[in-house]
Amino acid sequence: MAKHVHRILGESSTTVFLLGNEAIARGAIEYGIGVAAAYPGTPSSEIIGTLAEVANELGIYVEWSTNEKTAFELAYAAAMSGVPSLTAMKHVGLNVASDPLMSSAYTGVKAGFLIVSADDPYMHSSQNEQDNRWYGLHAYIPVLEPSNPQEAKELTYLGLELSEKFLHPFILRSVTRVSHARAPVKLGSLRTPRVSGLFPREPERWAVIPAHARKMKVELVRKWRELAEVLADIQYNRVEGDGKLLVVASGVGYAYSRDALKLLKVNARILKISTPVPLPNKLVAKAVEGVEKILVVEETDPIVEMQLKNILFDMDIHVEIHGEDLIGRIGELTIDRVAQAIAKLCGLEWSPPKPIEIHIEIPPRPPVLCPGCPHRATFYALKLASRKLGVDPIYTGDIGCYSLGIAPPYRMQDTIINMGGSIGLANGFSHTVRDRPVVAILGDSTFFHAGIAPMINAVYNRSPMLILVLDNETTAMTGFQPHPGTGITARGLQGRKIGIEEIAKATGVDYVNVFDPYDITKAIETLVKGLRIVMDGGIALLVSRRICSLLALRLGLIKSRYTIDSNKCIGCLLCVKSLACPAIVVGDAKPYIVESLCRGCGVCAQICPVKAMVNKE
Ligand SMILES: Cc1ncc(C[n+]2csc(CCOP(=O)(O)OP(=O)(O)O)c2C)c(N)n1
């Protein structure tokens, strides 16, 4: 039988249909990286996910790290020792890794080091819309920005190559529409990965103590000026076409500008920018010659526009410049937004294509927890435990599937700010709102990512709170990546499994316990105990442990399903109103269970006052 070849390991010169993130992974292995590390986050996760799938075959080191800072530092060290490396994260992940990011520009590297930031305009699955090209300006690190999956592969390679040439880290800024687009990608040849390095003792190069860093800053500023010059010469920055209008387009803005100009039948000069930071000044000077108006097209913030205005100001060139004023900076860029701006500048009429009208009444479908989700059971038990004690806790929430606990009927996520923010904010509320217990609710992956330091802070400073870790034995929200609590590594190997409860005990939490959320009575009992500890001024950590129901389904662990005996059911709808399980649907006054959706958790059976649910084992 022919050996199955992973789609990113195709032969050179063949064309393969790849996801943008897979194309980035391919670009990295074409370059011959030896190390890659990341913490998952949409829309970046498939980069390391894909590399992990081929790591054993290629003999490269790939890992899911506990958080982005850890991933960054690991890949950075590889590049310090001469091994080309990549780290990838969603935009907010770079906030977590920003400390070493800033220093990496000072020290530089010894081999290619590419930091992939996948930004999420429109916040499809993020808490903000930050444009990480700012980090490039802030940290003196050049940013490459592809316009499609093919370019994502090529710029990954180029970024590593330039990084190695200038001994400086580079950022690749992708966005959702590049990372998650699928397109034909022509493959290049694979280099043998460079997997082992050397690290001679050179603290003057790698230790940013003030005396060293002051010298490094001088060299950094010199290098930065040099980069702004040399980036003008790469083929991915170029002037195309001609006309009195100059469209300066970066990243996906280039693809949309080409389409918009075609639709409007407008001839314009295009300055295609693939290195928005630093903006190649020589090329800008060449591109603006003889034009009357400039339109800058870029996704999210006016970073190219701002630099362009600076460059033209310094060169004493006066041209009408538009960009953010006509296109805006909120949400995703679209062909329509670009076309409208061009039409306005050219005095043309533009009416966007009419949306196809569909006359189907579709009920609104807010996102819900999956059927059988253990988080639902935990929320239910926590609500009853609070009720039993007559308290109305502050629920500091966190980021994960359980963020859906913000919705009715649970309404048990009063704050959702950033990963680890549940315990972090609980530290504050515990000292300011004294008449309500504080319950910090976070997931297992989030606990390892950013929960441990604020938990230690709570113990150290005696901040009473209940820390409730919803341990579904995976990082469910981003696609089931393993984490230290699972003990399995990204390459599918057995690592060391780390117990959340053991960490809590070791740090001195007053009361630590584990319960199964599917056992409602026991769960309520344990939660009541935990809340009592908090009300007495202590700190409790409870782990609600039960495998994610979707993962259980995939692993073939679902053994039984429930049905409702309509003769017994009294139609009180308690199950519907208090659980909101998608498997329970209201028929003619009485509910019934959609068998194909039921995961057999049995929570509804436990709360039904007339025991109408029947196990169909
Ligand atoms: C700094 C940062 N990195 C990554 C993410 C993406 N992300 C959101 S939730 C989450 C982890 C969810 O896992 P867990 O806490 O175990 O909860 P679950 O979804 O399994 O319930 C991740 C990685 C993010 N929002 N912020």
XYZ file of C-alpha atoms and ligand atoms in Angstrom:
643
model
C 0.000 0.000 0.000
C 1.283 3.484 -0.882
C 2.501 5.437 2.119
C 0.206 8.298 3.085
C 2.033 11.597 2.624
C 0.926 14.470 4.819
C -0.458 17.266 2.634
C 2.248 19.686 3.738
C 4.993 17.243 2.824
C 4.163 17.246 -0.894
C 6.891 17.296 -3.504
C 8.524 20.449 -4.749
C 6.751 22.155 -7.693
C 3.454 20.427 -6.974
C 0.439 22.539 -6.114
C -1.548 21.610 -3.045
C -4.749 23.047 -1.631
C -3.680 24.415 1.741
C -5.056 26.415 4.596
C -3.105 29.650 5.086
C -1.774 28.318 8.377
C -0.666 25.081 6.715
C 1.102 27.170 4.095
C 2.973 28.961 6.898
C 3.954 25.574 8.339
C 5.172 24.490 4.889
C 7.180 27.687 4.443
C 8.874 27.028 7.761
C 9.880 23.474 6.872
C 11.002 24.538 3.397
C 13.386 26.854 5.206
C 14.510 24.018 7.462
C 13.419 25.123 10.917
C 14.455 22.809 13.705
C 12.161 24.081 16.443
C 8.607 25.414 16.720
C 6.601 26.213 19.831
C 3.273 27.885 20.537
C 0.259 28.141 22.760
C -2.994 27.669 20.792
C -5.342 30.499 19.892
C -7.637 31.207 16.963
C -6.739 31.974 14.194
C -3.178 30.691 14.700
C -3.568 27.148 16.056
C -3.195 25.123 12.848
C 0.390 26.305 12.331
C 1.838 24.337 15.236
C -0.926 21.725 14.990
C 0.286 20.932 11.466
C 3.971 21.082 12.322
C 3.335 18.724 15.253
C 1.807 16.207 12.839
C 4.994 16.037 10.772
C 7.545 16.656 13.542
C 8.449 13.030 14.190
C 8.854 12.336 10.476
C 11.084 15.375 9.969
C 12.945 14.974 13.240
C 12.183 18.531 14.363
C 11.170 19.652 17.841
C 7.607 20.961 18.101
C 5.685 21.652 21.303
C 2.558 23.132 22.761
C 3.944 25.279 25.528
C 2.084 26.341 28.646
C 1.691 29.897 27.376
C 2.933 32.245 24.676
C 5.797 33.706 26.690
C 7.146 30.229 27.350
C 6.751 29.291 23.686
C 8.459 32.494 22.582
C 11.412 32.011 24.911
C 11.892 28.415 23.805
C 11.969 29.321 20.102
C 14.126 32.374 20.845
C 16.714 30.226 22.639
C 16.785 27.855 19.676
C 17.589 30.786 17.393
C 20.235 31.988 19.886
C 21.929 28.635 19.524
C 21.851 28.708 15.717
C 18.723 26.613 15.130
C 16.117 28.343 12.941
C 12.809 28.492 14.745
C 9.248 29.699 14.696
C 6.752 30.648 17.347
C 3.100 31.341 16.577
C 0.256 32.865 18.517
C -2.961 34.754 18.190
C -2.664 38.522 18.459
C -3.432 38.682 22.190
C -0.863 35.972 22.759
C 1.840 38.408 21.767
C 0.814 40.578 24.719
C 1.733 37.651 26.950
C 5.048 37.199 25.104
C 5.798 40.898 24.795
C 8.463 40.960 27.502
C 10.958 38.690 25.719
C 9.785 40.143 22.383
C 11.167 43.547 23.311
C 14.497 42.131 24.445
C 14.864 39.870 21.406
C 15.304 42.927 19.189
C 18.175 44.079 21.403
C 20.087 40.814 21.433
C 19.181 39.663 17.960
C 19.586 35.977 17.080
C 22.015 33.590 15.426
C 19.591 31.822 13.079
C 16.237 32.654 11.502
C 13.605 33.463 14.143
C 10.064 34.109 12.978
C 7.259 35.223 15.267
C 3.883 34.580 13.663
C 1.087 36.761 14.937
C -2.357 35.784 13.635
C -4.612 38.797 14.128
C -8.383 38.544 14.298
C -10.063 41.606 12.761
C -13.805 41.711 13.596
C -13.026 39.602 16.678
C -14.514 36.382 15.289
C -13.123 34.625 18.346
C -11.212 37.177 20.363
C -11.686 39.791 22.993
C -10.181 42.632 20.994
C -9.095 43.684 17.528
C -5.509 44.723 18.169
C -3.245 45.225 15.172
C 0.068 43.597 16.021
C 2.000 45.528 13.418
C 2.247 48.085 16.230
C 4.501 45.634 18.043
C 6.913 45.827 15.149
C 7.181 49.591 15.468
C 7.264 49.364 19.245
C 9.932 46.662 19.440
C 11.992 47.534 16.324
C 11.104 44.239 14.703
C 10.218 44.186 10.981
C 6.775 42.902 10.043
C 5.906 40.909 6.925
C 2.270 40.794 5.830
C 1.018 38.264 3.242
C -2.033 38.797 1.065
C -2.942 35.128 0.497
C -1.871 31.585 1.468
C 0.753 31.315 -1.303
C 2.391 34.473 -0.085
C 2.004 33.319 3.510
C 4.273 30.392 2.643
C 6.745 32.527 0.721
C 6.920 35.300 3.301
C 7.425 32.734 6.068
C 10.475 31.535 4.189
C 11.610 35.064 3.437
C 11.077 36.171 7.030
C 13.296 33.363 8.277
C 15.868 34.116 5.595
C 15.986 37.846 6.346
C 16.032 37.148 10.056
C 19.081 34.955 9.586
C 20.732 37.475 7.279
C 20.250 40.425 9.631
C 20.522 38.294 12.804
C 17.303 39.910 13.927
C 13.822 38.558 14.782
C 11.047 39.090 12.237
C 7.262 39.102 12.705
C 4.842 37.608 10.178
C 1.440 39.224 10.610
C -1.347 37.053 9.313
C -5.067 37.757 9.679
C -8.093 35.466 9.803
C -8.737 35.735 6.042
C -5.214 34.555 5.259
C -4.747 32.027 8.056
C -8.145 30.449 7.486
C -8.429 30.786 3.711
C -7.831 27.706 1.593
C -6.062 28.144 -1.708
C -3.768 26.338 -4.118
C -0.183 26.723 -2.929
C 2.821 25.867 -5.079
C 5.377 24.040 -3.020
C 9.098 24.682 -2.974
C 11.790 22.222 -2.025
C 12.368 21.096 1.535
C 15.695 21.755 3.185
C 17.133 19.379 5.704
C 16.100 20.782 9.063
C 18.830 22.211 11.248
C 18.049 20.738 14.608
C 21.089 21.119 16.800
C 22.951 24.217 17.796
C 25.888 25.546 19.722
C 25.903 28.074 22.466
C 29.351 29.452 23.268
C 29.449 31.633 26.376
C 28.888 35.262 25.263
C 26.970 37.070 28.003
C 27.768 40.434 26.450
C 25.610 39.291 23.558
C 22.778 37.586 25.374
C 22.408 39.294 28.741
C 20.545 42.591 28.553
C 21.995 44.139 31.672
C 22.009 47.947 31.397
C 25.673 48.185 30.374
C 25.101 45.766 27.477
C 21.643 46.984 26.541
C 22.800 50.588 26.151
C 25.259 49.491 23.472
C 22.675 47.205 21.895
C 20.180 50.059 21.582
C 22.632 52.028 19.444
C 23.146 49.057 17.144
C 19.388 48.391 17.098
C 18.555 51.864 15.837
C 21.278 51.588 13.172
C 19.947 48.198 12.053
C 16.407 49.559 11.945
C 17.416 52.338 9.539
C 19.285 49.842 7.400
C 16.259 47.557 7.266
C 13.979 50.377 6.088
C 16.409 50.793 3.176
C 16.958 47.170 2.206
C 13.324 46.093 2.447
C 12.634 48.334 -0.548
C 14.442 45.798 -2.712
C 12.480 42.660 -1.972
C 10.222 41.509 -4.812
C 7.169 41.370 -2.558
C 7.277 45.156 -2.268
C 6.689 46.587 -5.710
C 4.979 49.184 -7.857
C 2.411 47.887 -10.357
C 0.367 49.624 -13.055
C 0.034 53.354 -13.469
C -2.375 56.214 -13.015
C -2.883 59.457 -11.141
C -4.244 57.558 -8.159
C -1.775 55.607 -6.055
C -3.199 52.784 -3.979
C -0.785 51.760 -1.258
C -1.954 48.328 -0.208
C -0.643 46.090 2.535
C -1.494 42.439 3.248
C -5.057 41.430 2.336
C -5.598 45.074 1.381
C -3.650 44.304 -1.805
C -6.000 41.504 -2.860
C -9.085 43.616 -2.140
C -7.638 46.661 -3.932
C -6.919 44.650 -7.089
C -10.502 43.361 -7.120
C -12.033 46.751 -6.360
C -10.056 48.485 -9.130
C -11.137 45.794 -11.566
C -14.788 46.117 -10.591
C -14.639 49.897 -10.981
C -12.541 49.703 -14.160
C -10.118 52.227 -12.704
C -6.478 52.383 -13.712
C -4.330 53.151 -10.744
C -0.781 52.707 -9.665
C -0.491 50.186 -6.860
C 2.282 50.122 -4.325
C 2.133 46.595 -2.998
C 3.503 46.483 0.508
C 4.536 43.224 2.119
C 6.673 44.836 4.816
C 4.389 47.395 6.447
C 6.943 47.835 9.242
C 9.266 49.518 8.611
C 7.757 51.033 5.489
C 10.439 50.958 2.766
C 11.085 54.683 2.332
C 12.999 54.530 -0.983
C 10.208 52.624 -2.658
C 7.583 55.015 -1.314
C 9.505 57.948 -2.782
C 9.561 56.223 -6.163
C 5.888 55.234 -6.052
C 4.521 58.693 -5.306
C 6.233 60.405 -8.236
C 3.621 62.190 -10.350
C 0.518 60.959 -8.524
C -2.286 63.296 -7.482
C -3.987 61.276 -4.786
C -3.026 58.423 -2.520
C -5.304 55.855 -0.916
C -3.827 53.581 1.734
C -5.592 50.256 2.086
C -4.728 48.168 5.137
C -6.589 46.049 7.654
C -7.206 47.458 11.142
C -5.039 50.436 12.125
C -3.479 53.146 9.905
C 0.084 51.933 10.427
C 1.269 52.206 6.827
C -0.647 55.462 6.450
C 1.020 56.996 9.478
C 4.521 56.053 8.318
C 3.745 57.158 4.762
C 2.694 60.598 5.992
C 5.913 60.835 7.996
C 8.065 59.885 5.034
C 6.322 62.338 2.682
C 6.487 65.093 5.279
C 10.228 64.574 5.646
C 10.614 64.643 1.863
C 8.474 67.788 1.636
C 6.088 66.097 -0.789
C 2.498 67.357 -0.689
C -0.111 64.938 -2.006
C -3.689 64.354 -0.945
C -3.587 61.233 1.258
C -6.564 59.129 2.287
C -6.924 55.835 4.022
C -8.553 55.342 7.361
C -10.799 58.402 6.824
C -12.530 56.653 3.905
C -12.059 53.009 4.799
C -12.357 52.994 8.580
C -10.480 50.959 11.113
C -13.207 48.784 12.579
C -13.829 45.184 11.580
C -12.618 43.341 8.521
C -11.674 45.015 5.292
C -13.932 44.124 2.356
C -13.801 44.702 -1.387
C -16.867 46.871 -0.942
C -15.189 49.165 1.574
C -12.193 49.573 -0.705
C -14.371 50.099 -3.806
C -16.407 52.767 -2.038
C -13.253 54.671 -1.117
C -11.801 54.448 -4.630
C -15.126 55.493 -6.187
C -15.274 58.515 -3.925
C -11.743 59.579 -4.822
C -12.389 59.120 -8.549
C -15.857 60.746 -8.567
C -17.530 57.497 -9.613
C -20.786 55.911 -8.610
C -20.458 52.660 -6.718
C -23.309 50.641 -5.474
C -22.350 47.511 -3.655
C -23.735 44.274 -5.046
C -27.123 43.615 -3.504
C -27.014 40.836 -0.939
C -28.906 37.761 -2.007
C -32.231 37.905 -0.250
C -33.307 34.749 1.483
C -36.873 34.559 2.692
C -36.494 31.943 5.327
C -37.343 32.693 8.913
C -34.249 31.622 10.777
C -34.528 31.827 14.539
C -31.567 33.502 16.246
C -29.082 30.867 17.390
C -26.777 32.165 20.093
C -23.760 29.962 20.804
C -24.524 27.347 23.427
C -22.589 24.821 25.449
C -22.592 21.426 23.722
C -24.978 18.703 24.871
C -23.435 16.875 27.789
C -20.868 19.641 28.374
C -19.558 19.169 31.905
C -19.369 22.961 32.299
C -23.183 23.106 32.217
C -23.420 20.666 35.093
C -20.836 22.652 37.072
C -22.713 25.915 36.547
C -25.939 24.255 37.631
C -24.360 22.805 40.768
C -22.667 26.093 41.623
C -25.952 27.962 41.293
C -27.644 25.543 43.659
C -24.762 25.631 46.121
C -24.895 29.445 46.250
C -28.651 29.319 46.680
C -28.317 26.824 49.510
C -26.039 29.222 51.374
C -28.129 32.277 50.454
C -25.162 34.045 48.844
C -24.821 35.898 45.572
C -21.159 35.464 44.602
C -19.200 37.563 42.149
C -18.248 35.185 39.352
C -15.002 36.343 37.806
C -14.897 34.469 34.515
C -12.214 33.585 32.038
C -11.634 32.645 28.429
C -12.626 29.180 27.279
C -15.798 27.272 26.378
C -17.122 28.131 29.848
C -17.246 31.808 28.800
C -20.648 30.715 27.449
C -21.728 30.596 31.080
C -22.367 34.327 30.616
C -25.643 33.436 28.866
C -28.955 32.539 30.485
C -29.925 30.445 32.285
C -26.537 30.408 34.039
C -25.352 34.057 33.944
C -22.285 33.056 35.906
C -19.476 34.979 34.230
C -19.583 38.527 35.596
C -16.230 39.469 34.080
C -14.273 38.068 31.135
C -11.134 40.076 30.455
C -8.129 37.971 29.531
C -6.645 34.552 30.206
C -5.993 34.164 33.924
C -8.012 37.299 34.654
C -10.529 35.246 36.659
C -8.168 34.742 39.598
C -6.407 38.048 38.928
C -9.609 40.076 39.271
C -10.782 37.909 42.171
C -7.686 39.112 44.027
C -9.010 42.648 43.681
C -12.707 42.018 44.378
C -11.871 39.992 47.481
C -10.456 43.142 49.067
C -13.070 45.598 47.859
C -16.447 43.829 47.832
C -16.481 42.256 51.254
C -20.101 41.167 51.536
C -20.074 38.765 48.564
C -17.874 35.707 48.120
C -15.763 35.716 44.977
C -15.681 32.676 42.717
C -12.989 32.610 40.024
C -14.016 30.253 37.205
C -11.405 29.082 34.713
C -10.497 26.069 32.592
C -7.650 23.598 32.964
C -5.601 24.935 30.066
C -6.165 28.487 31.278
C -5.064 27.476 34.783
C -1.690 26.296 33.465
C -1.410 29.281 31.109
C -2.000 32.146 33.522
C -3.775 30.900 36.637
C -0.900 29.769 38.816
C 0.786 33.118 39.508
C -2.431 34.899 40.611
C -3.368 31.856 42.713
C -0.046 32.088 44.539
C -0.721 35.790 44.952
C -4.087 35.007 46.562
C -2.521 32.563 49.009
C 0.388 34.877 49.818
C -1.776 37.951 50.361
C -4.665 36.063 51.968
C -7.330 36.990 49.421
C -10.383 34.829 50.136
C -11.837 33.218 47.048
C -13.101 29.996 45.576
C -11.050 29.008 42.543
C -13.128 26.669 40.443
C -11.145 24.903 37.740
C -13.357 23.388 35.063
C -11.118 20.545 33.996
C -12.415 18.901 30.816
C -9.008 17.317 30.208
C -8.250 19.331 27.085
C -8.041 22.809 25.559
C -11.472 22.457 24.009
C -12.148 25.924 22.713
C -9.206 26.025 20.335
C -9.404 22.464 19.058
C -8.426 19.928 21.733
C -4.762 20.674 22.128
C -3.097 18.830 25.004
C -1.697 20.655 28.041
C 0.351 19.734 31.139
C -2.744 18.322 32.855
C -3.147 15.738 30.069
C 0.477 14.656 30.152
C 0.486 14.101 26.367
C 2.791 16.275 24.268
C 2.125 17.944 20.905
C 3.952 15.120 19.138
C 1.731 12.551 20.814
C 4.403 11.390 23.240
C 3.933 10.718 26.921
C 5.159 13.689 28.939
C 4.796 14.194 32.673
C 1.198 14.714 33.781
C 0.774 17.575 36.240
C -2.098 17.640 38.717
C -3.917 20.922 39.286
C -4.902 19.865 42.790
C -1.294 18.984 43.664
C -0.124 22.443 42.613
C -2.859 24.054 44.711
C -1.955 21.958 47.750
C 1.725 22.769 47.345
C 1.035 26.493 47.307
C -0.938 26.356 50.554
C -4.561 26.717 49.407
C -6.720 26.074 52.502
C -9.132 23.576 50.976
C -8.551 21.543 47.816
C -10.919 18.967 46.414
C -11.972 17.329 43.157
C -15.507 16.421 42.084
C -17.303 14.966 39.091
C -19.836 17.503 37.776
C -22.028 14.701 36.437
C -22.681 13.675 40.055
C -24.861 16.656 40.895
C -25.521 15.924 44.573
C -21.842 15.409 45.355
C -20.901 18.450 43.268
C -23.293 20.710 45.192
C -22.042 19.321 48.497
C -18.402 19.991 47.589
C -19.154 23.467 46.287
C -21.056 24.341 49.465
C -18.008 23.286 51.468
C -15.734 25.399 49.264
C -17.967 28.462 49.536
C -18.104 28.089 53.329
C -14.304 28.184 53.477
C -14.342 31.427 51.473
C -17.032 32.945 53.680
C -14.753 32.199 56.640
C -11.922 34.118 54.950
C -10.078 31.162 53.399
C -9.055 30.106 49.925
C -10.528 27.023 48.302
C -9.661 25.416 44.985
C -12.043 22.875 43.534
C -11.419 20.922 40.367
C -14.574 19.949 38.505
C -13.192 17.079 36.440
C -14.954 15.367 33.562
C -13.788 14.901 29.987
C -15.204 17.281 27.347
C -18.333 15.638 25.893
C -17.275 16.335 22.305
C -13.940 14.681 22.936
C -15.708 11.789 24.645
C -17.857 11.400 21.541
C -14.799 11.406 19.291
C -13.058 8.853 21.465
C -16.110 6.580 21.423
C -16.668 6.950 25.163
C -20.405 7.683 25.023
C -22.072 4.551 26.287
C -25.696 5.443 26.887
C -28.359 7.960 25.926
C -31.508 9.165 27.618
C -35.100 9.514 26.544
C -38.109 11.075 28.298
C -41.023 8.925 29.338
C -43.886 11.218 28.316
C -46.286 9.383 30.612
C -44.188 10.338 33.587
C -43.189 13.845 32.412
C -45.392 16.545 33.949
C -44.160 19.253 31.533
C -42.684 21.449 34.286
C -39.779 22.232 31.914
C -37.307 22.432 34.784
C -34.779 20.506 32.675
C -35.161 22.963 29.785
C -35.107 26.117 31.868
C -32.273 25.258 34.191
C -29.940 23.348 31.882
C -30.549 24.706 28.363
C -29.148 21.501 26.890
C -29.468 21.496 23.071
C -30.476 17.830 23.200
C -33.670 18.657 25.126
C -36.300 20.175 22.873
C -39.804 21.326 23.748
C -42.463 19.544 21.716
C -46.180 19.937 22.335
C -45.891 21.339 25.842
C -43.648 18.484 26.946
C -39.953 18.197 26.259
C -38.256 15.348 24.450
C -34.629 14.364 23.946
C -33.080 14.345 20.479
C -31.380 10.998 20.737
C -28.607 11.738 18.286
C -27.588 14.770 20.348
C -27.747 13.171 23.791
C -24.350 12.392 25.289
C -25.736 10.420 28.206
C -24.424 12.697 30.935
C -27.517 12.005 33.000
C -27.638 15.436 34.587
C -31.222 16.030 33.435
C -32.217 12.659 34.880
C -30.823 13.714 38.247
C -32.680 17.003 38.424
C -36.045 15.855 37.035
C -38.558 16.032 39.954
C -40.567 13.070 38.639
C -37.659 10.996 37.318
C -39.064 10.968 33.779
C -35.705 10.423 32.027
C -34.969 6.849 31.068
C -31.494 5.544 30.342
C -31.494 3.671 27.014
C -28.340 1.691 27.631
C -3.435 35.107 25.563
C -4.386 34.194 24.898
N -3.917 33.081 24.326
C -4.767 32.232 23.707
C -6.102 32.493 23.654
C -7.026 31.538 22.942
N -7.787 30.740 23.887
C -8.982 31.133 24.317
S -9.563 30.147 25.492
C -8.267 29.152 25.449
C -8.099 27.960 26.336
C -9.323 27.259 26.627
O -9.015 26.074 27.292
P -9.543 25.775 28.735
O -9.209 26.859 29.668
O -9.050 24.434 29.110
O -11.116 25.784 28.556
P -12.084 24.900 27.605
O -12.281 25.661 26.350
O -11.439 23.567 27.422
O -13.366 24.803 28.359
C -7.380 29.603 24.510
C -6.148 28.911 24.202
C -6.544 33.690 24.259
N -7.823 34.056 24.237
N -5.679 34.509 24.874
